[in-house]
Coordinates of C-alpha atoms in Angstrom, one line a residue:
Chain L
M1 CA 5.3 -16.8 33.1
R2 CA 7.3 -16.2 29.9
T3 CA 7.0 -13.2 28.0
P4 CA 4.2 -13.7 25.2
R5 CA 5.5 -13.2 21.6
I6 CA 3.3 -11.6 19.2
A7 CA 3.9 -12.0 15.4
I8 CA 2.5 -9.5 12.6
L9 CA 2.5 -11.3 9.2
G10 CA 5.0 -9.5 7.6
I11 CA 3.7 -9.9 4.1
Q12 CA 2.2 -6.6 2.9
G13 CA 0.3 -3.7 3.8
G14 CA 0.0 -2.0 7.4
I15 CA 3.0 -3.8 9.2
E16 CA 4.5 -1.2 10.6
E17 CA 1.8 0.6 11.9
H18 CA 0.8 -2.9 13.9
L19 CA 4.3 -3.0 15.3
A20 CA 4.5 0.6 16.5
M21 CA 1.3 0.0 18.3
L22 CA 2.5 -3.3 19.9
Q23 CA 5.7 -1.6 21.2
R24 CA 3.8 1.0 23.3
I25 CA 2.8 -2.3 25.3
P26 CA 4.7 -3.5 28.1
D27 CA 5.7 -7.2 28.4
I28 CA 5.1 -8.4 25.4
V29 CA 7.8 -9.0 22.4
S30 CA 6.5 -8.0 19.2
Y31 CA 8.1 -8.8 15.5
A32 CA 7.1 -8.6 11.6
T33 CA 7.7 -11.9 9.8
Y34 CA 7.0 -14.0 7.3
K35 CA 9.2 -17.2 8.4
T36 CA 7.0 -20.4 9.1
S37 CA 9.3 -21.0 12.2
E38 CA 8.9 -17.4 13.4
L39 CA 5.0 -17.6 12.8
A40 CA 5.0 -21.3 14.9
S41 CA 6.4 -19.9 17.5
A42 CA 4.0 -17.0 18.1
D43 CA 1.8 -16.7 21.0
G44 CA -0.6 -14.5 19.4
I45 CA -0.7 -13.5 15.5
I46 CA -2.0 -10.1 13.5
L47 CA -3.0 -10.3 10.2
P48 CA -2.8 -6.6 8.8
G49 CA -4.9 -4.8 6.4
G50 CA -3.5 -4.4 2.7
E51 CA -4.9 -6.3 -0.1
S52 CA -6.4 -9.5 0.8
T53 CA -5.9 -11.1 -2.7
A54 CA -2.2 -10.0 -2.5
I55 CA -1.5 -11.7 0.7
G56 CA -3.8 -14.3 0.2
K57 CA -1.7 -15.1 -2.9
L58 CA 1.6 -15.0 -1.2
I59 CA 0.8 -17.0 2.2
E60 CA -0.4 -19.7 -0.5
D61 CA 3.1 -19.2 -2.6
F62 CA 5.1 -19.7 0.4
A63 CA 3.6 -22.2 2.4
L64 CA 2.5 -20.1 5.3
K65 CA -1.4 -20.9 4.9
D66 CA -0.8 -24.3 6.9
V67 CA 0.9 -22.8 10.0
I68 CA -1.4 -20.0 10.5
K69 CA -4.2 -22.5 10.0
Q70 CA -3.0 -24.7 12.8
K71 CA -2.1 -22.0 15.2
A72 CA -5.8 -20.8 14.7
Q73 CA -7.1 -24.6 15.3
A74 CA -4.4 -24.8 18.4
G75 CA -6.1 -22.0 20.1
T76 CA -3.7 -19.4 19.5
P77 CA -5.1 -15.9 19.8
I78 CA -5.2 -14.4 16.1
W79 CA -6.5 -10.8 15.2
G80 CA -7.4 -9.9 11.5
T81 CA -7.8 -6.3 10.6
C82 CA -9.6 -5.4 7.4
A83 CA -7.9 -7.3 4.8
G84 CA -6.8 -9.9 7.2
A85 CA -10.4 -10.3 8.4
I86 CA -11.0 -11.1 5.0
L87 CA -8.3 -13.8 4.9
L88 CA -10.0 -15.5 8.3
A89 CA -13.3 -15.5 6.7
K90 CA -15.1 -18.7 5.8
S91 CA -17.6 -17.1 3.2
I92 CA -16.6 -13.9 1.1
E93 CA -19.8 -12.6 -0.4
N94 CA -17.9 -11.2 -3.6
D95 CA -15.3 -13.1 -4.1
T96 CA -14.5 -16.9 -5.2
R97 CA -11.2 -16.9 -3.4
R98 CA -10.9 -18.4 0.2
H99 CA -7.8 -17.9 2.3
L100 CA -7.5 -19.5 5.6
A101 CA -11.1 -19.9 6.1
V102 CA -11.2 -20.5 9.6
M103 CA -13.9 -18.0 11.0
D104 CA -17.7 -18.9 10.8
I105 CA -18.4 -15.4 9.2
T106 CA -19.4 -13.9 5.7
I107 CA -17.6 -11.1 4.5
K108 CA -18.7 -8.7 1.8
R109 CA -15.1 -6.8 0.0
N110 CA -15.0 -3.1 -0.5
A111 CA -18.6 -3.0 0.7
Y112 CA -18.7 1.0 1.4
G113 CA -17.4 1.7 -2.3
T114 CA -13.9 2.8 -3.3
Q115 CA -11.3 5.3 -1.4
I116 CA -13.8 8.1 -1.9
N117 CA -16.5 6.3 0.3
S118 CA -13.7 5.7 3.1
F119 CA -13.9 7.0 6.3
V120 CA -13.1 7.9 10.1
T121 CA -16.1 7.8 12.9
Y122 CA -16.4 7.0 16.5
T123 CA -18.6 4.6 18.1
V124 CA -18.2 2.9 21.9
L125 CA -16.8 -0.7 21.9
P126 CA -18.0 -2.0 25.5
F127 CA -14.9 -3.9 25.8
L128 CA -12.7 -1.3 25.6
G129 CA -14.7 1.2 27.8
N130 CA -17.0 3.8 27.6
E131 CA -14.8 6.0 25.9
A132 CA -15.7 6.1 21.9
F133 CA -12.9 4.2 20.0
P134 CA -12.0 5.8 16.5
I135 CA -13.0 3.5 13.5
V136 CA -11.0 3.9 10.4
C137 CA -12.6 2.3 7.6
I138 CA -10.6 2.2 4.2
R139 CA -12.4 0.4 1.4
A140 CA -13.3 -1.5 4.1
P141 CA -15.3 -4.9 4.5
I142 CA -18.6 -5.4 6.2
I143 CA -19.2 -8.6 8.1
T144 CA -22.7 -9.8 6.5
A145 CA -23.3 -12.9 8.7
V146 CA -22.1 -14.6 11.9
E147 CA -22.7 -18.4 12.4
G148 CA -21.6 -21.3 14.7
T149 CA -20.1 -20.1 17.8
A150 CA -18.8 -16.8 16.3
R151 CA -20.0 -13.6 18.3
I152 CA -20.6 -10.0 17.5
L153 CA -18.4 -7.5 19.5
A154 CA -19.7 -4.2 17.5
H155 CA -22.1 -2.7 15.1
L156 CA -21.7 0.5 13.3
N157 CA -25.2 1.3 12.7
S158 CA -26.5 -1.8 11.4
D159 CA -23.3 -3.0 10.2
I160 CA -21.3 -5.8 12.0
I161 CA -17.4 -4.2 11.9
A162 CA -16.0 -6.6 14.7
V163 CA -16.5 -10.3 15.6
Q164 CA -14.9 -13.0 17.8
Q165 CA -14.9 -16.6 17.7
G166 CA -13.1 -18.3 20.7
N167 CA -9.3 -17.6 19.9
L168 CA -10.2 -15.5 16.7
I169 CA -10.8 -11.9 16.0
A170 CA -12.1 -10.2 13.0
T171 CA -12.3 -6.1 12.7
T172 CA -13.4 -4.7 9.4
F173 CA -11.6 -1.1 10.7
H174 CA -8.2 -0.2 11.6
P175 CA -7.0 0.5 15.2
E176 CA -3.3 0.6 13.9
L177 CA -4.0 4.0 12.2
T178 CA -5.2 5.6 15.2
E179 CA -3.2 7.0 18.2
D180 CA -5.7 5.0 20.7
S181 CA -4.2 1.5 21.8
R182 CA -6.9 -0.1 23.8
F183 CA -7.8 -2.7 20.9
H184 CA -3.9 -3.5 20.9
L185 CA -3.8 -3.6 24.8
W186 CA -7.2 -5.6 24.9
F187 CA -5.6 -8.1 22.2
A188 CA -2.1 -8.4 24.3
N189 CA -4.3 -9.5 27.3
L190 CA -5.9 -12.1 25.5
V191 CA -2.5 -13.2 24.5
K192 CA -1.3 -13.0 27.6
K193 CA -4.0 -15.1 29.4
Q194 CA -3.8 -17.8 26.5
T195 CA 0.2 -18.1 27.4
S196 CA -0.1 -18.2 31.0
H197 CA -2.5 -21.2 30.8
Chain K
M1 CA -9.7 13.7 8.1
K2 CA -9.9 13.0 4.5
A3 CA -6.0 13.7 3.8
K4 CA -5.1 11.2 6.6
L5 CA -7.5 8.9 5.3
N6 CA -6.1 9.1 1.9
K7 CA -2.4 8.8 3.5
D8 CA -3.3 5.7 5.1
L9 CA -4.8 3.9 1.9
A10 CA -1.2 4.3 0.4
R11 CA 0.0 2.9 3.9
M12 CA -2.3 -0.3 3.0
L13 CA -0.3 -0.6 -0.4
K14 CA 3.0 -0.8 1.4
H15 CA 5.5 -3.7 0.2
G16 CA 3.0 -4.1 -2.5
V17 CA 3.3 -3.7 -6.6
I18 CA 1.2 -1.3 -8.5
M19 CA 1.2 -2.5 -12.4
D20 CA 0.1 -0.9 -15.5
V21 CA -2.6 -2.3 -17.5
V22 CA -4.5 -1.4 -20.5
N23 CA -7.2 -3.5 -20.4
A24 CA -9.5 -5.7 -18.0
E25 CA -7.8 -8.9 -19.5
Q26 CA -4.5 -7.4 -18.0
A27 CA -5.8 -6.1 -15.1
K28 CA -7.1 -9.4 -14.0
I29 CA -3.8 -11.1 -14.7
A30 CA -2.3 -8.5 -12.3
E31 CA -4.8 -9.1 -9.8
Q32 CA -4.3 -12.7 -9.8
A33 CA -0.1 -12.2 -9.9
G34 CA -0.8 -10.5 -6.8
A35 CA -0.8 -6.8 -7.4
V36 CA -1.8 -4.4 -4.7
A37 CA -3.6 -2.1 -7.1
V38 CA -3.6 -1.5 -11.1
M39 CA -3.0 1.8 -13.0
A40 CA -5.4 1.9 -15.9
L41 CA -4.2 3.4 -19.0
E42 CA -4.6 3.6 -22.5
R43 CA -0.9 2.7 -23.3
V44 CA 1.7 1.5 -21.4
P45 CA 4.8 4.5 -21.4
A46 CA 7.0 2.3 -23.6
D47 CA 4.1 2.9 -26.3
I48 CA 3.6 6.6 -25.4
R49 CA 7.2 7.0 -26.2
K50 CA 6.9 5.2 -29.7
T51 CA 3.6 6.7 -30.8
G52 CA 4.7 10.7 -29.5
G53 CA 1.8 13.0 -30.0
V54 CA 0.3 14.4 -26.9
A55 CA -0.5 11.9 -24.1
R56 CA -3.8 12.4 -22.3
M57 CA -6.0 11.2 -19.7
S58 CA -7.5 7.4 -20.8
D59 CA -11.0 7.1 -21.9
P60 CA -13.3 6.8 -19.0
A61 CA -15.0 3.7 -20.8
L62 CA -11.6 2.0 -20.6
I63 CA -11.3 3.2 -16.9
E64 CA -14.8 1.8 -15.8
A65 CA -13.8 -1.4 -17.4
I66 CA -11.0 -2.2 -15.6
Q67 CA -12.5 -1.1 -12.3
K68 CA -15.4 -3.5 -13.1
A69 CA -12.7 -6.1 -13.7
V70 CA -10.8 -6.4 -10.4
S71 CA -11.2 -6.0 -6.5
I72 CA -8.1 -4.0 -6.0
P73 CA -7.6 -0.4 -5.8
V74 CA -7.8 1.4 -9.3
M75 CA -5.4 4.0 -10.2
A76 CA -5.3 6.7 -13.3
K77 CA -3.1 9.2 -14.7
V78 CA -4.0 13.0 -15.4
R79 CA -1.8 15.2 -17.0
I80 CA 0.0 17.8 -14.6
G81 CA -2.1 20.4 -13.8
H82 CA -5.1 19.2 -15.4
I83 CA -8.1 19.8 -13.0
A84 CA -10.6 18.9 -15.4
E85 CA -9.2 15.6 -16.1
A86 CA -8.8 15.1 -12.2
R87 CA -12.4 15.9 -11.6
I88 CA -13.4 13.5 -14.2
L89 CA -11.6 10.9 -12.6
E90 CA -13.2 11.8 -9.1
A91 CA -16.5 11.5 -10.5
L92 CA -15.6 7.9 -11.6
G93 CA -14.8 6.9 -8.2
I94 CA -11.5 6.2 -9.2
D95 CA -9.0 5.0 -5.9
Y96 CA -5.9 7.1 -6.7
I97 CA -4.8 9.8 -9.4
D98 CA -1.3 9.6 -10.6
E99 CA -0.6 13.4 -11.6
S100 CA 2.0 12.1 -14.2
E101 CA 4.9 13.5 -16.1
V102 CA 4.3 10.3 -18.3
L103 CA 1.5 12.2 -20.0
T104 CA 1.9 15.5 -21.8
P105 CA 1.4 18.5 -19.0
A106 CA -1.4 20.3 -19.3
D107 CA -0.1 23.7 -17.0
D108 CA 3.9 24.8 -17.4
R109 CA 3.6 26.6 -14.1
F110 CA 1.5 24.8 -11.7
H111 CA 0.2 21.6 -10.5
I112 CA -3.1 20.7 -9.4
N113 CA -4.0 21.9 -5.6
K114 CA -4.7 18.3 -4.6
H115 CA -6.2 19.5 -1.2
D116 CA -9.5 20.6 -3.2
F117 CA -10.0 17.0 -3.9
A118 CA -11.8 14.0 -1.7
V119 CA -9.6 11.5 -4.3
P120 CA -6.1 11.0 -3.3
F121 CA -3.1 11.5 -5.4
V122 CA 0.2 10.1 -6.2
C123 CA 3.0 12.6 -7.7
G124 CA 6.5 11.6 -9.2
A125 CA 9.5 13.3 -7.9
R126 CA 13.2 13.2 -8.5
N127 CA 14.5 14.6 -5.3
L128 CA 13.4 15.9 -1.7
G129 CA 12.6 19.1 -2.9
E130 CA 10.2 17.8 -5.6
A131 CA 8.4 15.4 -3.2
L132 CA 7.8 18.1 -0.4
R133 CA 6.7 20.5 -2.9
R134 CA 4.0 17.9 -4.3
I135 CA 3.2 17.1 -0.5
A136 CA 2.5 20.4 0.0
E137 CA -0.1 20.9 -2.9
G138 CA -1.8 17.8 -1.2
A139 CA -0.3 14.5 -2.5
S140 CA -0.8 11.3 -0.5
M141 CA 1.9 9.3 -2.0
I142 CA 5.3 10.1 -3.5
R143 CA 7.2 7.9 -6.4
T144 CA 10.1 8.4 -8.1
K145 CA 9.9 9.8 -11.4
G146 CA 12.6 7.5 -12.7
E147 CA 12.4 7.0 -16.6
A148 CA 9.0 5.6 -17.7
G149 CA 8.9 3.3 -20.7
T150 CA 12.6 2.8 -20.8
G151 CA 12.7 -0.5 -18.8
N152 CA 16.2 1.1 -17.8
I153 CA 16.6 1.6 -13.9
I154 CA 19.3 4.1 -13.5
E155 CA 17.0 7.1 -13.2
A156 CA 14.6 5.7 -10.7
V157 CA 17.9 4.8 -8.5
K158 CA 19.0 8.1 -8.9
H159 CA 15.9 9.6 -7.7
M160 CA 15.4 7.3 -4.8
R161 CA 19.3 7.9 -3.6
Q162 CA 18.7 11.7 -4.2
I163 CA 15.5 11.4 -1.6
Q164 CA 17.3 9.4 0.9
E165 CA 20.4 11.4 0.7
A166 CA 18.5 14.8 1.2
I167 CA 16.3 12.9 4.3
Q168 CA 19.7 12.0 5.9
Q169 CA 21.2 15.7 5.5
V170 CA 17.9 17.1 6.9
S171 CA 17.8 14.7 9.9
A172 CA 21.5 15.3 10.4
A173 CA 21.3 19.0 10.1
G174 CA 21.2 21.5 13.4
K175 CA 17.9 23.1 14.0
E176 CA 19.7 26.4 12.9
E177 CA 19.7 25.1 9.6
L178 CA 16.1 24.6 8.6
V179 CA 15.0 27.8 7.2
S180 CA 18.0 27.6 5.1
L181 CA 17.4 24.2 3.7
A182 CA 14.0 24.9 3.3
R183 CA 15.0 27.7 0.6
E184 CA 17.6 25.5 -0.8
F185 CA 15.2 22.4 -1.5
G186 CA 12.5 25.1 -2.4
A187 CA 9.9 23.3 0.5
P188 CA 7.9 24.6 3.0
L189 CA 9.4 24.9 6.2
E190 CA 7.3 22.9 8.4
L191 CA 7.6 19.8 5.8
I192 CA 11.4 20.4 6.4
Q193 CA 10.9 20.2 10.1
Y194 CA 8.7 16.9 9.9
V195 CA 11.7 15.6 8.0
H196 CA 14.2 16.5 10.5
T197 CA 12.3 15.0 13.4
E198 CA 10.7 11.8 11.9
K199 CA 13.9 11.2 9.2
R200 CA 11.3 10.3 6.3
L201 CA 8.4 11.7 3.9
P202 CA 5.3 12.1 5.7
V203 CA 3.8 10.0 3.3
V204 CA 4.8 6.5 1.5
N205 CA 7.4 6.6 -1.0
F206 CA 7.6 4.3 -4.0
A207 CA 9.8 3.4 -6.5
A208 CA 8.7 3.9 -10.5
G209 CA 10.2 4.4 -13.9
G210 CA 12.1 1.8 -15.6
I211 CA 11.5 -0.9 -13.4
A212 CA 11.8 -4.3 -15.7
T213 CA 12.8 -7.7 -13.4
P214 CA 12.5 -8.7 -10.1
A215 CA 16.0 -7.8 -9.3
D216 CA 15.1 -4.4 -10.3
A217 CA 12.7 -4.5 -8.0
A218 CA 14.6 -5.7 -5.3
L219 CA 17.3 -2.9 -5.9
M220 CA 14.8 -0.3 -5.2
M221 CA 13.7 -1.9 -1.8
M222 CA 17.3 -2.4 -0.6
L223 CA 17.3 1.5 -1.4
G224 CA 14.6 2.6 1.0
A225 CA 11.1 2.3 -1.3
E226 CA 8.1 0.9 0.4
G227 CA 6.8 -0.6 -2.7
V228 CA 6.9 -0.5 -6.7
F229 CA 5.1 0.5 -9.7
V230 CA 5.7 -1.6 -12.9
G231 CA 4.9 0.3 -16.0
S232 CA 5.8 -1.0 -19.1
G233 CA 8.1 -4.0 -17.5
I234 CA 5.5 -6.4 -17.3
F235 CA 3.1 -6.5 -20.4
K236 CA 6.1 -5.5 -22.9
S237 CA 8.1 -8.8 -21.9
S238 CA 7.4 -12.1 -23.4
N239 CA 5.4 -13.8 -20.5
P240 CA 3.7 -11.2 -18.5
E241 CA 1.9 -13.8 -15.9
K242 CA 5.1 -15.2 -14.8
R243 CA 7.2 -11.7 -14.6
A244 CA 4.1 -10.3 -12.8
Q245 CA 4.4 -13.0 -10.2
A246 CA 8.1 -13.0 -9.8
I247 CA 8.1 -9.3 -9.1
V248 CA 5.4 -9.5 -6.7
Q249 CA 7.6 -12.1 -5.0
A250 CA 10.8 -10.3 -5.3
V251 CA 9.3 -7.2 -3.3
L252 CA 8.8 -9.5 -0.3
H253 CA 11.8 -11.4 -0.4
W254 CA 14.1 -8.5 -1.4
Q255 CA 16.6 -9.8 1.6
D256 CA 17.0 -13.4 0.5
Y257 CA 19.3 -13.8 -2.6
A258 CA 18.6 -17.6 -3.0
M259 CA 15.1 -16.7 -3.4
L260 CA 15.5 -13.8 -6.0
A261 CA 18.1 -16.0 -7.7
E262 CA 14.9 -18.3 -8.0
L263 CA 12.5 -16.0 -9.2
S264 CA 14.7 -14.7 -11.6
K265 CA 14.9 -18.1 -13.7
N266 CA 13.3 -18.5 -17.1
L267 CA 11.3 -15.5 -16.9
G268 CA 12.0 -15.1 -20.8
D269 CA 12.6 -11.9 -22.5
A270 CA 12.5 -8.6 -20.4
M271 CA 11.0 -5.5 -22.5
P272 CA 13.5 -4.1 -24.7
G273 CA 15.5 -1.1 -23.0
L274 CA 16.4 2.4 -24.0
E275 CA 19.6 4.0 -23.2
I276 CA 18.5 7.5 -21.4
S277 CA 21.2 9.4 -23.4
N278 CA 19.8 8.5 -26.8
L279 CA 15.8 9.7 -25.8
E280 CA 14.2 12.0 -27.6
H281 CA 12.4 13.5 -24.5
T282 CA 13.1 12.9 -20.6
Y283 CA 9.7 12.9 -18.9
A284 CA 11.2 13.5 -15.7
E285 CA 12.1 16.9 -16.4
R286 CA 8.5 17.4 -16.4
G287 CA 6.8 19.3 -13.7
V288 CA 9.3 20.2 -11.3

């Protein structure tokens, strides 16, 4: 089996943090890129947090939208954190912009308020084991509706914070800003499984 | 916990452009051009220079109008040491406060103790000592001071180089030198130790003060900036929309010179620049 390659969309935002997390995981190659060819050759893609308006505009300006959409449709695992989840959503409650629009979810931007309302908490994500996982929410969105084949992975109180639809994963929080690499490991395993097919 | 979250928000701004805006309409233009945040203020630094007098925090009504107009983070400036202005901005739910030398300082001795606030602060610095003193006071993000409102990049370059060279010096120093380096830089030992081990500042470091062209923005990225602030450079130029977009794209493509050439074409007139030696006031010397 060849070594799976995970690309981080290197446009804007928390790029280095995802990269540092992936580099702790053995048997994968990880890199940040905004080149079409390097995205096209990836076995998995992470869309980092940042500003969705800025990243969304730049993937449009530099014609990266199509390659990511094609990868999404071809079954490549793609994980969007925070702004990345907004890029994946087909519907955004409080914004007229649409970006990749590949996941059957509705998302609400800045759903908790401004930076003063950002928070860290802990909750058990059953697919990552019994130990509570740190949930870092920075001007975070909330997923307000899930349709079609999309499945809820996790709630925080009554808010949906993680969804999976086949190869696509959206989280409203930032596992890359913690010391806990279990989410990245879980995603890397998804990529490995897909690559060995 | 809050301190880490506030540094983390700054991480989300990396590789981005933060633009000065004076009304809701400009804020929308900035957001559409791909800005990662806007700085809400009554007058851009170039106009503060022209008008003179005491420059203060902007009218909260103006800041609120800008907050309503955009979905990206909104920052606003307070005078150095003006605790009450900072409390007012915090009450408005501002995303980031810039304790800024561009406004007339309120305290000739002290900066705000930023640890007391839930809202994050960005502060200007000319060198490593200033940067670490601001971080010790609780700043979650650093920017070079440069010389705001001049459209002249020389001071921002000087400050970024001074910070980077000092980081290299501290990184390369022996452990036995760190106490005397802390004294030399006027910075807490534990922050000097952090720089020594990690070879970087403990917070995000942006460039600011004099950026007027896509090439200026690319230059600052080449010198190690993690993103840029553009003050007067956009809305004092002849075609703000186009220039704003080009500067955002230049921050992404700073290593692609053919692309930078493309982005620099037909932008119209840049803001008129000022020679540093002819300035009546240099803002960078405020609040060290």
